[in-house]
Short mmCIF file of C-alpha atoms (C1' of nucleotides) in Angstrom, two decimals:
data_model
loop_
_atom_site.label_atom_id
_atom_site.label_comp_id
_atom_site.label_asym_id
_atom_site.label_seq_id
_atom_site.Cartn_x
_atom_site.Cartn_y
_atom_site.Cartn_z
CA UNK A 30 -178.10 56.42 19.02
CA UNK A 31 -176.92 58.49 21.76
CA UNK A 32 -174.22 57.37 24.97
CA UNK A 33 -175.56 57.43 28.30
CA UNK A 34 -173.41 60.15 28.93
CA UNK A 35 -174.86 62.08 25.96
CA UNK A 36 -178.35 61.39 27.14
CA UNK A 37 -177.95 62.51 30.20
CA UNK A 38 -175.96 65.83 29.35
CA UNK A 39 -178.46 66.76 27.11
CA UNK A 40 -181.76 65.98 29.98
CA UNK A 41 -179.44 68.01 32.19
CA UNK A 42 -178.63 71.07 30.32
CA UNK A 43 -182.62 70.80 28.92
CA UNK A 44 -183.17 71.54 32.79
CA UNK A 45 -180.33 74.00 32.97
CA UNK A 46 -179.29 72.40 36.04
CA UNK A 47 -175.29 72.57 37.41
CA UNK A 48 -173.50 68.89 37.44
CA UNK A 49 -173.58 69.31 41.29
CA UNK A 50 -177.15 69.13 41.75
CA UNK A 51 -177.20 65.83 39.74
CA UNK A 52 -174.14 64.64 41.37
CA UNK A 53 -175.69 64.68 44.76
CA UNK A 54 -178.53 63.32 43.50
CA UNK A 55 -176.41 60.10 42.72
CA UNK A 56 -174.00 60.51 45.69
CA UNK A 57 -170.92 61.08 43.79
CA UNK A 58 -168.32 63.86 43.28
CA UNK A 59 -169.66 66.29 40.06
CA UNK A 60 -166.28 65.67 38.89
CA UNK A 61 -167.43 61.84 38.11
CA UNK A 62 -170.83 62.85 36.47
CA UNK A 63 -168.75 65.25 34.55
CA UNK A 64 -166.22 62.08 33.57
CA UNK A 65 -169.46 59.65 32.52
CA UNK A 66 -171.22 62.86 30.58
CA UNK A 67 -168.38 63.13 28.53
CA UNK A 68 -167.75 59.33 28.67
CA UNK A 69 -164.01 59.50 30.16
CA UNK A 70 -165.90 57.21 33.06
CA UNK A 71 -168.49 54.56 33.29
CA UNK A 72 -171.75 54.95 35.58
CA UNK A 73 -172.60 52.48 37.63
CA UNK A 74 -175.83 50.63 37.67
CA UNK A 75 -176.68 52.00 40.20
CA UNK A 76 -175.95 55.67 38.72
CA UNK A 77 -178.36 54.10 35.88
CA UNK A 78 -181.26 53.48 38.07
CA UNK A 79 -181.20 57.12 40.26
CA UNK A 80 -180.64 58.68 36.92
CA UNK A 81 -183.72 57.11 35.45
CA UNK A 82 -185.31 58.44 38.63
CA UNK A 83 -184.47 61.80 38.79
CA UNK A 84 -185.59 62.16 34.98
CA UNK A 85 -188.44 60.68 35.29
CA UNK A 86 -187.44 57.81 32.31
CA UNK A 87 -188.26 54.42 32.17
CA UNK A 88 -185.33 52.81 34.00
CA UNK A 89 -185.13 49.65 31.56
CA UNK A 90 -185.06 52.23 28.56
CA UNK A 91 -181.77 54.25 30.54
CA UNK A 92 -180.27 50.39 31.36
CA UNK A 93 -180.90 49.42 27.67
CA UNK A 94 -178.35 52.47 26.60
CA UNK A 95 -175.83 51.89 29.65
CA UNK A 96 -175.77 48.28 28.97
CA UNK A 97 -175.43 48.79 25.07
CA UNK A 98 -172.49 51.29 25.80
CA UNK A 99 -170.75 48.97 27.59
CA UNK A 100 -170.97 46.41 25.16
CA UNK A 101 -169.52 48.75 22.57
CA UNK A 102 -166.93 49.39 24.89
CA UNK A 103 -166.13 46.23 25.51
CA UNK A 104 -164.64 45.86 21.57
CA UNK A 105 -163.82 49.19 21.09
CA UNK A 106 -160.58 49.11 18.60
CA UNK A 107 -161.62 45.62 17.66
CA UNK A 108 -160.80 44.73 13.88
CA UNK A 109 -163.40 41.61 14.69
CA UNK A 110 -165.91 43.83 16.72
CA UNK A 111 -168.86 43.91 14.69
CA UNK A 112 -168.43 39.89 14.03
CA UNK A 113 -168.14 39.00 17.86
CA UNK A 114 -171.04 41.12 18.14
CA UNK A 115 -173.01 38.92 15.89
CA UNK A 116 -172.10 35.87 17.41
CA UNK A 117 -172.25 37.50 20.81
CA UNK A 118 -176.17 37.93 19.95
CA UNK A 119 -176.67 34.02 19.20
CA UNK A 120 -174.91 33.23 22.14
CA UNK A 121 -177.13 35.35 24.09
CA UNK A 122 -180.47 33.88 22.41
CA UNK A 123 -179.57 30.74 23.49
CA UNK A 124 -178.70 31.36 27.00
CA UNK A 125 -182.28 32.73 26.78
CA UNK A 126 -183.46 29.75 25.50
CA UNK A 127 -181.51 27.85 28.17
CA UNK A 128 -183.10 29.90 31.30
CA UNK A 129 -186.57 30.21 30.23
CA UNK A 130 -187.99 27.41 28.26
CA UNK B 27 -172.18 27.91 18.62
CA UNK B 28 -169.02 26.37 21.40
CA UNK B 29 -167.67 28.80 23.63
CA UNK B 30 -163.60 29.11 23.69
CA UNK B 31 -163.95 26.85 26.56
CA UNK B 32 -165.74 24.16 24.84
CA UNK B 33 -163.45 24.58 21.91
CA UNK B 34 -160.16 24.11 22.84
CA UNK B 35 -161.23 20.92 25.26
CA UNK B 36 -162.57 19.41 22.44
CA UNK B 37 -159.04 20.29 20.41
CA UNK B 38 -157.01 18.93 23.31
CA UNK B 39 -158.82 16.06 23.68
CA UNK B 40 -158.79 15.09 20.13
CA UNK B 41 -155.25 15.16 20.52
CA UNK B 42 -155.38 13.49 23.64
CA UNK B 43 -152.84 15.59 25.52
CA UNK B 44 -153.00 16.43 29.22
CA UNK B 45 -153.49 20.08 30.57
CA UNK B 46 -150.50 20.57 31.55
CA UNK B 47 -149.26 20.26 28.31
CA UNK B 48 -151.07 23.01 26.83
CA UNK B 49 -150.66 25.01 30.23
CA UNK B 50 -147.15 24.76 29.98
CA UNK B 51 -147.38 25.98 26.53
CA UNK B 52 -149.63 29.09 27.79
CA UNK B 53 -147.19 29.71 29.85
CA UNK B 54 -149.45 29.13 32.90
CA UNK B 55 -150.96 26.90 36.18
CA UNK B 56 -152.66 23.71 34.57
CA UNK B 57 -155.62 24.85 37.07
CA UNK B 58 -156.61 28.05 35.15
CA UNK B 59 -156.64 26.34 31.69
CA UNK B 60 -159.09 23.65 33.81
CA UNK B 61 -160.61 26.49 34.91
CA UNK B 62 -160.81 28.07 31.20
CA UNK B 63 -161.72 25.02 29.85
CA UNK B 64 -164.95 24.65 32.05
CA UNK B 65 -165.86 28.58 32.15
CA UNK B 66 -164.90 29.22 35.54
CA UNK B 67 -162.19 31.61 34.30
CA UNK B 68 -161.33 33.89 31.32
CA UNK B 69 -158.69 33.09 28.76
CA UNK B 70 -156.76 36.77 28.14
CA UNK B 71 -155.79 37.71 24.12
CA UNK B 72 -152.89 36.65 25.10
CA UNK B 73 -153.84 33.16 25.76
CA UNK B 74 -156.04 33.20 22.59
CA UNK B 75 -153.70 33.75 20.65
CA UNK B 76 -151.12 30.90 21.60
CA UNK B 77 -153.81 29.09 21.74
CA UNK B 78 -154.40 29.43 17.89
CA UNK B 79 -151.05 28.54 17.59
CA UNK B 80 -151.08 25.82 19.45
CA UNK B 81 -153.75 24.18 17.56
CA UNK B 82 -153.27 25.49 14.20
CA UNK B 83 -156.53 27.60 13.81
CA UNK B 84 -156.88 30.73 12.16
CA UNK B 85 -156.24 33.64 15.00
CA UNK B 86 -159.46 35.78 14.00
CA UNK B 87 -161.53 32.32 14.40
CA UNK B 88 -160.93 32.21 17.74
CA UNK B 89 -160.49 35.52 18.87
CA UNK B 90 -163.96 36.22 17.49
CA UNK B 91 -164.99 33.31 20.25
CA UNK B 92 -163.24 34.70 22.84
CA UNK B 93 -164.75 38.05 22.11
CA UNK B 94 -168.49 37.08 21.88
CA UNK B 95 -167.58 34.79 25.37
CA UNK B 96 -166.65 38.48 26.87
CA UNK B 97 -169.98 39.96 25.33
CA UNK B 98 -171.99 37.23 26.63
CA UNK B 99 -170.98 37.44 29.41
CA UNK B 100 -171.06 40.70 30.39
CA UNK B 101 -174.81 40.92 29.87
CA UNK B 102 -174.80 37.58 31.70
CA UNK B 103 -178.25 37.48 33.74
CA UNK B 104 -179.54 40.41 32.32
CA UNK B 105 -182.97 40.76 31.06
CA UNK B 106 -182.01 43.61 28.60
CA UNK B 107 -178.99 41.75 27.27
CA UNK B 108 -180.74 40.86 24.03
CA UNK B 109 -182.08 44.18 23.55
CA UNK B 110 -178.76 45.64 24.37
CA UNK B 111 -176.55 43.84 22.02
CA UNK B 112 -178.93 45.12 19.25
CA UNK B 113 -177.99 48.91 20.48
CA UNK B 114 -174.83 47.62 20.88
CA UNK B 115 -174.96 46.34 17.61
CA UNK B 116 -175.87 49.48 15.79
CA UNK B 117 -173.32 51.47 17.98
CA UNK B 118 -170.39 49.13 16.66
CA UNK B 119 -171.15 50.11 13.24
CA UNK B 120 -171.52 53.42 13.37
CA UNK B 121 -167.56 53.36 15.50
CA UNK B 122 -166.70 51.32 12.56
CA UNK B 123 -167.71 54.23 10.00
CA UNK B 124 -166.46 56.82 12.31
CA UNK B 125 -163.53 55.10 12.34
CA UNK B 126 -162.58 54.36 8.36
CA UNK B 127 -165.26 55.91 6.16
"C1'" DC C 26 -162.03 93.99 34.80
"C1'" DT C 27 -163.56 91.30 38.83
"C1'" DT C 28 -166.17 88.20 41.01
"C1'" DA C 29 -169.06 84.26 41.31
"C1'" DT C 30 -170.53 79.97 39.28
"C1'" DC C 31 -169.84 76.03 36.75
"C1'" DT C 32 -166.97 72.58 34.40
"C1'" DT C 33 -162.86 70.04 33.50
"C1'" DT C 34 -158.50 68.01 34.72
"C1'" DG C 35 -155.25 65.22 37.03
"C1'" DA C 36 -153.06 63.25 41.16
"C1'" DC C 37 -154.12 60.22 44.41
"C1'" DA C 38 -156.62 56.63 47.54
"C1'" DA C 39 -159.85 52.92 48.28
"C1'" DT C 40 -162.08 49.10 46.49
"C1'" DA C 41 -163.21 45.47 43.40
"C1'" DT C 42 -162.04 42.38 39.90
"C1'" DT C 43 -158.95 39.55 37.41
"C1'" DT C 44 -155.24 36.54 36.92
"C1'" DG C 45 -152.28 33.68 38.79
"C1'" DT C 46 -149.80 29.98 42.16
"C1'" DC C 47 -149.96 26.25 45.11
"C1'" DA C 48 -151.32 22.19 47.44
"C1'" DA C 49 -154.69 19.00 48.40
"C1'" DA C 50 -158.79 16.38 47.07
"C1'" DA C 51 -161.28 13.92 43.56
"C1'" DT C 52 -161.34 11.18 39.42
"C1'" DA C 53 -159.69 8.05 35.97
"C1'" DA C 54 -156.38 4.84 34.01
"C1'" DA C 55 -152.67 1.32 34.51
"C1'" DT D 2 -153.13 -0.27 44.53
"C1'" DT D 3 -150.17 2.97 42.37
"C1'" DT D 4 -149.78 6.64 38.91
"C1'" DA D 5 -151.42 10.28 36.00
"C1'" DT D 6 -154.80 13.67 35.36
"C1'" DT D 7 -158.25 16.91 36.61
"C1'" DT D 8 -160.73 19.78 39.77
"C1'" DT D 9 -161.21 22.67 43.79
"C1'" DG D 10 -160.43 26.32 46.90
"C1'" DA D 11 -157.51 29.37 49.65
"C1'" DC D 12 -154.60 32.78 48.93
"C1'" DA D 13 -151.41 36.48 46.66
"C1'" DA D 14 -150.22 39.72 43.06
"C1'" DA D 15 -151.47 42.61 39.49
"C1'" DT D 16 -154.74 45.42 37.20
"C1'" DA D 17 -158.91 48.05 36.63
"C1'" DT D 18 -162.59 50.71 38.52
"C1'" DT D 19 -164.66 54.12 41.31
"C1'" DG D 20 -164.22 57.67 44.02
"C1'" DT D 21 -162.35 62.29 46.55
"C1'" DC D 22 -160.08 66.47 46.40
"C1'" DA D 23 -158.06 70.65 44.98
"C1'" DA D 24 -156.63 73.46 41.42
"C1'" DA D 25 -157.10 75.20 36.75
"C1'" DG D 26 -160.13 76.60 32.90
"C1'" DA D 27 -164.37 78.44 31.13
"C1'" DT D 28 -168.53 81.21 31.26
"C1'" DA D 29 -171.58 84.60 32.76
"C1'" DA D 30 -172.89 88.61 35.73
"C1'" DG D 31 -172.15 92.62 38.05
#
DNA sequence: CTTATCTTTGACAATATTTGTCAAAATAAA
DNA sequence: TTTATTTTGACAAATATTGTCAAAGATAAG
């Protein structure tokens, strides 16, 4: 159940490449892909999607753990997180519902 | 499954009181609680929780509303969203443990 | 120990998003 | 018609996000 950030450290360092080789990759200062590595910053989507590029991943696998992060962010020091969450996912199915058929 | 929207129209107009009444209460422009009331805008905690006042409801009932609003919507139009709040599911409770046990 | 490379930190700027006011237009009720 | 209520949209203020840059801190190599 790893963070984006964790993912990505860990495909990095497996390649034993610097954070500035990866950070021009995605266009950004290394000191930002440092941030989101250690998860003091968020990536963008767009970050997501050249990420899932340059590692060769499934890009809805990558946007299935940024997207989850940010959810978890999103009630982080929440007494009531884990509830919302719940209900969060019903509300969700039936916006589903409500698009497609 | 009403969103905080939903809910607190429905509350006002039970009691049959004009926006402005509860805006004034909220401490704000009768156009955002409109605004609230319809979806168009986001009520802050802040507003939640007057608004629980206001109407005599339990402040965790609707501030787990409010919360699963923010979760739905931030995966809002997103194919992955279901798939996401699962992760993000699992990644709450393991916070939660981090956190007390 | 010194030098070179890599990573982390923090101050700051630019941009985007959120939250609000206000006034006018639209709607509904008297 | 009037009067009250609600909705809309343009705009401003406040806040949050995303980024650069330069310096400080680690790590590894010579």
């Amino acid at each position: 159940m790893d963070s984006l950030g964790e993912r990505i450290r860990k495909l990095r360092e497996g390649k034993e490449l610097p954070l500035r080789t990866v950070a021009t990759y995605l266009g950004i200062d290394q000191a930002i892909l440092s941030k989101i590595e250690r998860g003091q910053r968020r990536a963008t989507r767009e970050h997501v999607v050249k990420l899932a590029m340059f590692f060769s991943l499934k890009e809805s696998d990558l946007l299935v753990t940024w997207l989850s992060d940010k959810l978890a962010y999103e009630v982080r020091d929440e007494d009531l997180a884990l509830e919302a969450m719940k209900v969060a996912e019903e509300k969700v199915k039936y916006q589903t519902r409500k698009n497609n058929g």
